[in-house]
XYZ file of C-alpha atoms in Angstrom:
322
model
C -134.748 201.987 203.913
C -132.506 202.629 200.892
C -130.465 200.001 199.047
C -126.949 200.926 197.879
C -125.225 199.299 194.886
C -122.216 198.407 197.019
C -124.397 196.576 199.548
C -126.134 194.575 196.815
C -122.778 193.566 195.226
C -121.379 192.389 198.549
C -124.389 190.158 199.208
C -124.161 188.207 195.980
C -126.982 187.360 193.597
C -129.303 185.391 195.904
C -128.710 187.679 198.831
C -129.452 190.704 196.671
C -132.702 189.167 195.416
C -133.765 188.405 198.990
C -132.925 191.924 200.127
C -134.740 193.513 197.187
C -137.855 191.418 197.894
C -137.698 192.319 201.579
C -137.361 196.002 200.702
C -140.309 195.719 198.297
C -142.520 194.053 200.930
C -141.509 196.611 203.560
C -142.227 199.468 201.164
C -145.651 198.035 200.289
C -146.455 197.538 203.983
C -145.513 201.142 204.785
C -147.606 202.475 201.911
C -150.631 200.421 202.953
C -150.219 201.503 206.559
C -149.977 205.167 205.551
C -153.089 204.793 203.388
C -154.966 203.071 206.221
C -154.032 205.800 208.696
C -155.000 208.525 206.220
C -158.383 206.876 205.668
C -158.899 206.567 209.417
C -158.325 210.301 209.801
C -160.870 211.022 207.093
C -163.418 208.784 208.848
C -162.847 210.523 212.191
C -163.162 213.998 210.678
C -166.249 213.092 208.664
C -167.942 211.571 211.722
C -167.175 214.715 213.688
C -168.580 216.910 210.924
C -171.793 214.892 210.681
C -172.392 214.867 214.423
C -171.695 218.588 214.709
C -174.298 219.212 212.033
C -176.772 216.712 213.488
C -177.080 218.354 216.912
C -175.588 221.814 216.729
C -177.163 222.982 219.995
C -175.605 220.200 222.067
C -172.236 220.043 220.322
C -171.603 223.797 220.248
C -173.549 224.800 223.386
C -175.551 227.333 221.422
C -172.524 228.964 219.821
C -172.949 229.655 216.118
C -169.344 230.259 215.049
C -165.788 230.732 216.229
C -166.628 234.356 217.015
C -168.806 233.152 219.899
C -165.878 231.481 221.683
C -164.568 233.725 224.451
C -160.847 234.242 225.039
C -161.041 232.285 228.294
C -162.454 229.305 226.384
C -159.323 229.173 224.197
C -156.847 228.690 227.021
C -156.194 225.063 226.047
C -154.906 225.901 222.571
C -151.099 226.077 222.407
C -149.484 227.874 219.465
C -146.098 227.203 217.866
C -145.520 229.950 215.312
C -142.195 228.554 214.108
C -143.704 225.254 212.978
C -147.227 226.508 212.253
C -148.917 224.252 214.821
C -151.888 224.657 217.145
C -152.380 221.924 219.744
C -155.486 221.738 221.916
C -154.452 219.823 225.009
C -156.929 217.713 226.947
C -155.857 216.578 230.441
C -155.641 212.784 230.838
C -155.141 212.292 227.091
C -151.348 212.072 226.691
C -151.128 215.813 227.231
C -147.916 215.601 229.308
C -146.065 213.867 226.479
C -147.470 216.196 223.839
C -146.470 219.168 225.970
C -142.983 217.664 226.157
C -142.930 217.581 222.353
C -144.219 221.159 222.125
C -141.570 222.247 224.655
C -138.820 220.694 222.520
C -140.167 222.373 219.386
C -140.207 225.704 221.196
C -136.508 225.356 222.110
C -135.628 224.886 218.450
C -132.997 222.819 216.669
C -131.185 220.636 217.387
C -134.252 219.031 218.970
C -133.628 217.235 222.233
C -135.297 213.978 223.206
C -138.683 214.901 224.774
C -138.802 211.839 227.071
C -136.506 213.089 229.894
C -138.301 216.433 230.239
C -139.907 216.505 233.680
C -143.654 216.580 234.158
C -143.316 219.802 236.173
C -141.428 221.529 233.360
C -143.957 220.356 230.769
C -146.795 221.825 232.836
C -145.121 224.975 234.151
C -147.625 227.881 234.057
C -146.863 230.302 231.262
C -144.542 227.843 229.555
C -146.324 228.059 226.193
C -147.844 230.696 223.956
C -151.628 230.364 224.009
C -153.936 231.210 221.135
C -155.949 233.631 223.276
C -152.863 235.831 223.771
C -153.230 237.209 220.231
C -155.682 239.785 218.840
C -158.763 238.240 217.237
C -157.658 238.984 213.675
C -154.369 237.146 214.299
C -156.169 234.257 215.971
C -158.322 233.758 212.879
C -155.276 233.882 210.588
C -153.493 231.209 212.609
C -156.578 228.987 212.716
C -156.842 229.255 208.946
C -153.224 228.479 208.064
C -151.740 226.381 210.891
C -151.995 222.618 211.403
C -154.462 222.094 214.255
C -154.601 218.854 216.225
C -156.022 217.288 219.363
C -156.027 213.859 220.991
C -159.125 212.315 222.578
C -159.961 209.261 224.678
C -162.893 207.075 225.659
C -164.773 209.467 227.981
C -165.416 206.968 230.780
C -161.829 205.691 230.692
C -160.568 209.284 230.852
C -162.867 209.976 233.807
C -161.608 206.905 235.659
C -158.012 207.899 234.955
C -158.689 211.385 236.354
C -160.124 209.892 239.550
C -157.122 207.569 239.969
C -154.629 210.364 239.401
C -156.186 213.138 241.465
C -157.998 211.279 244.255
C -156.790 207.695 244.567
C -153.078 208.559 244.376
C -153.688 211.850 246.144
C -152.768 215.468 245.523
C -152.561 218.251 248.103
C -154.033 220.800 245.701
C -156.945 218.555 244.764
C -157.466 217.563 248.379
C -157.806 221.204 249.428
C -159.967 222.239 246.469
C -162.155 219.175 245.954
C -161.668 216.181 248.258
C -162.729 217.790 251.548
C -165.925 219.177 250.016
C -166.755 215.880 248.270
C -166.228 213.999 251.527
C -168.501 216.437 253.327
C -171.295 216.366 250.734
C -171.258 212.727 249.585
C -168.928 210.793 251.889
C -170.972 211.149 255.070
C -168.166 213.098 256.768
C -169.537 216.396 258.134
C -166.077 217.187 259.564
C -163.609 215.814 257.008
C -159.834 215.715 257.651
C -158.053 219.036 257.332
C -155.040 217.741 255.407
C -154.218 214.937 252.997
C -151.865 213.444 255.596
C -154.726 213.254 258.105
C -156.967 211.710 255.473
C -154.343 209.073 254.612
C -153.940 208.165 258.276
C -157.685 207.801 258.807
C -158.513 206.258 255.424
C -160.559 209.326 254.506
C -160.379 209.134 250.723
C -163.321 209.757 248.450
C -164.657 206.708 246.640
C -165.162 206.524 242.891
C -168.901 206.644 243.547
C -168.474 209.844 245.612
C -166.666 211.358 242.618
C -169.527 210.399 240.283
C -172.057 211.866 242.739
C -170.100 215.112 242.684
C -170.139 215.213 238.850
C -173.864 214.506 238.652
C -174.870 217.099 241.224
C -176.299 220.112 239.277
C -174.827 222.394 241.933
C -171.304 221.415 240.821
C -171.686 222.948 237.373
C -173.687 225.898 238.659
C -170.932 226.992 241.029
C -168.011 226.549 238.621
C -167.412 224.888 235.246
C -165.982 221.388 235.520
C -162.267 221.238 236.315
C -160.337 220.485 233.070
C -159.390 216.921 234.057
C -163.065 215.921 233.943
C -164.484 218.693 231.770
C -166.011 217.329 228.584
C -163.451 217.192 225.782
C -165.564 219.104 223.268
C -165.968 221.928 225.771
C -162.184 222.290 226.010
C -161.390 222.230 222.285
C -164.614 223.276 220.469
C -164.245 220.817 217.554
C -167.539 221.910 215.968
C -166.361 225.514 215.720
C -162.652 224.933 215.020
C -161.799 222.699 212.061
C -159.039 220.379 213.248
C -156.659 218.848 210.716
C -155.773 215.825 212.828
C -157.741 213.906 215.464
C -155.653 211.430 217.432
C -156.960 208.771 219.815
C -155.310 207.657 223.046
C -156.199 204.079 222.093
C -153.911 204.285 219.018
C -151.551 206.841 220.532
C -148.139 205.736 219.280
C -149.330 205.063 215.744
C -151.289 208.327 215.574
C -148.355 210.283 217.019
C -146.040 208.841 214.385
C -148.487 209.756 211.633
C -148.864 213.313 212.937
C -145.090 213.818 213.154
C -144.883 212.564 209.568
C -147.552 215.071 208.539
C -145.557 217.831 210.240
C -142.344 216.537 208.564
C -140.760 216.050 211.966
C -140.538 212.245 211.906
C -136.730 212.255 211.544
C -136.237 214.870 214.260
C -138.506 213.910 217.154
C -139.678 210.624 218.613
C -142.885 210.705 220.619
C -142.235 209.517 224.201
C -143.548 206.035 225.053
C -146.440 205.885 227.528
C -146.167 203.326 230.298
C -147.499 204.550 233.627
C -151.090 204.863 234.846
C -152.688 203.295 231.807
C -156.366 202.794 232.557
C -157.740 200.127 230.225
C -161.328 200.095 228.884
C -161.662 196.487 230.077
C -161.311 197.624 233.685
C -164.379 199.895 233.574
C -166.836 197.283 234.836
C -164.782 196.960 238.025
C -164.748 200.694 238.622
C -168.459 201.156 237.917
C -169.734 198.223 239.969
C -170.305 200.559 242.959
C -172.242 203.098 240.849
C -176.025 202.421 240.677
C -177.449 201.865 237.202
C -179.558 205.006 237.191
C -176.499 207.131 237.909
C -174.410 205.368 235.269
C -177.068 206.361 232.733
C -177.068 209.958 233.955
C -173.279 210.026 233.670
C -173.465 208.784 230.094
C -175.886 211.599 229.233
C -173.422 214.056 230.773
C -170.634 212.856 228.467
C -172.728 211.601 225.548
C -171.626 214.387 223.207
C -167.986 213.335 223.605
C -168.884 209.716 222.881
C -170.737 210.667 219.690
C -168.396 213.346 218.339
C -165.275 211.249 218.596
C -166.720 207.883 217.583
C -166.613 206.037 220.890
C -168.938 203.117 221.391
C -171.809 203.553 223.827
C -170.924 201.274 226.807
C -174.180 199.282 226.802
C -172.743 196.689 229.194
C -172.609 199.428 231.854
C -175.951 201.010 231.001
C -178.302 198.046 230.501
C -179.980 196.599 233.568
């Protein structure tokens, strides 16, 4: 917001004074907002650091340093060499929109608007360069010099959003790989429908409680690590072993996105896409969890407790107290 001499002359004395005062107030507001957002980042990073130090075994799963992270455990870190950025994407935390932004950055200038980019294109396999595609010595150099960021979300809200997206709305891939087995093990259906179409016709969908039963069953984790949409956030991005420069929250998404683009000096080139659809609000949790017995709610909290603590999310006592 710059004021030209010609504009001030055309407004006259009183108009110029009013405009100058408005500009001054706007400038002060922007400076205070930038300071507040900077301080919030420092609080988030300090909290993360303290919790990582407090319980190293739980937060790092026994790993002592970055060297202990396998290549396969770095498959969620996207690299943009041109802009010096590393983004760790977490499913169900605005990752489609951030992938749209990363796609636009990859195409180069002039940057197109990320919003119209299709979800399929944003998630196309092999569409991005991953950190684990480089030799270890180059990985370490990038981690040292690039701007590293991730976005997180209230763990229970993220879990509910994953259920809604993959099971309530329905997905052929998730039906074949998860729904039939969950129905068989926890839905009292020894012979579940063979296809999603058959399930829709017969009402054979898994309930939210069935999904929670599946997560809490020790056999689930023994057979395969959790699928990324419900895998714990710290297990995807390793924030106690990788020092992130920016930690965004889904709850303050647009403001955090604007701040990050400012930090990257991209604020005049790219606008972060607005998020409208499938917004699962924290206030709706009590409705979703009413079918889950108290003892299992508490077990679920223990399963995701590290995410709650590391990223500063309040323990949901209203769901856990009898």
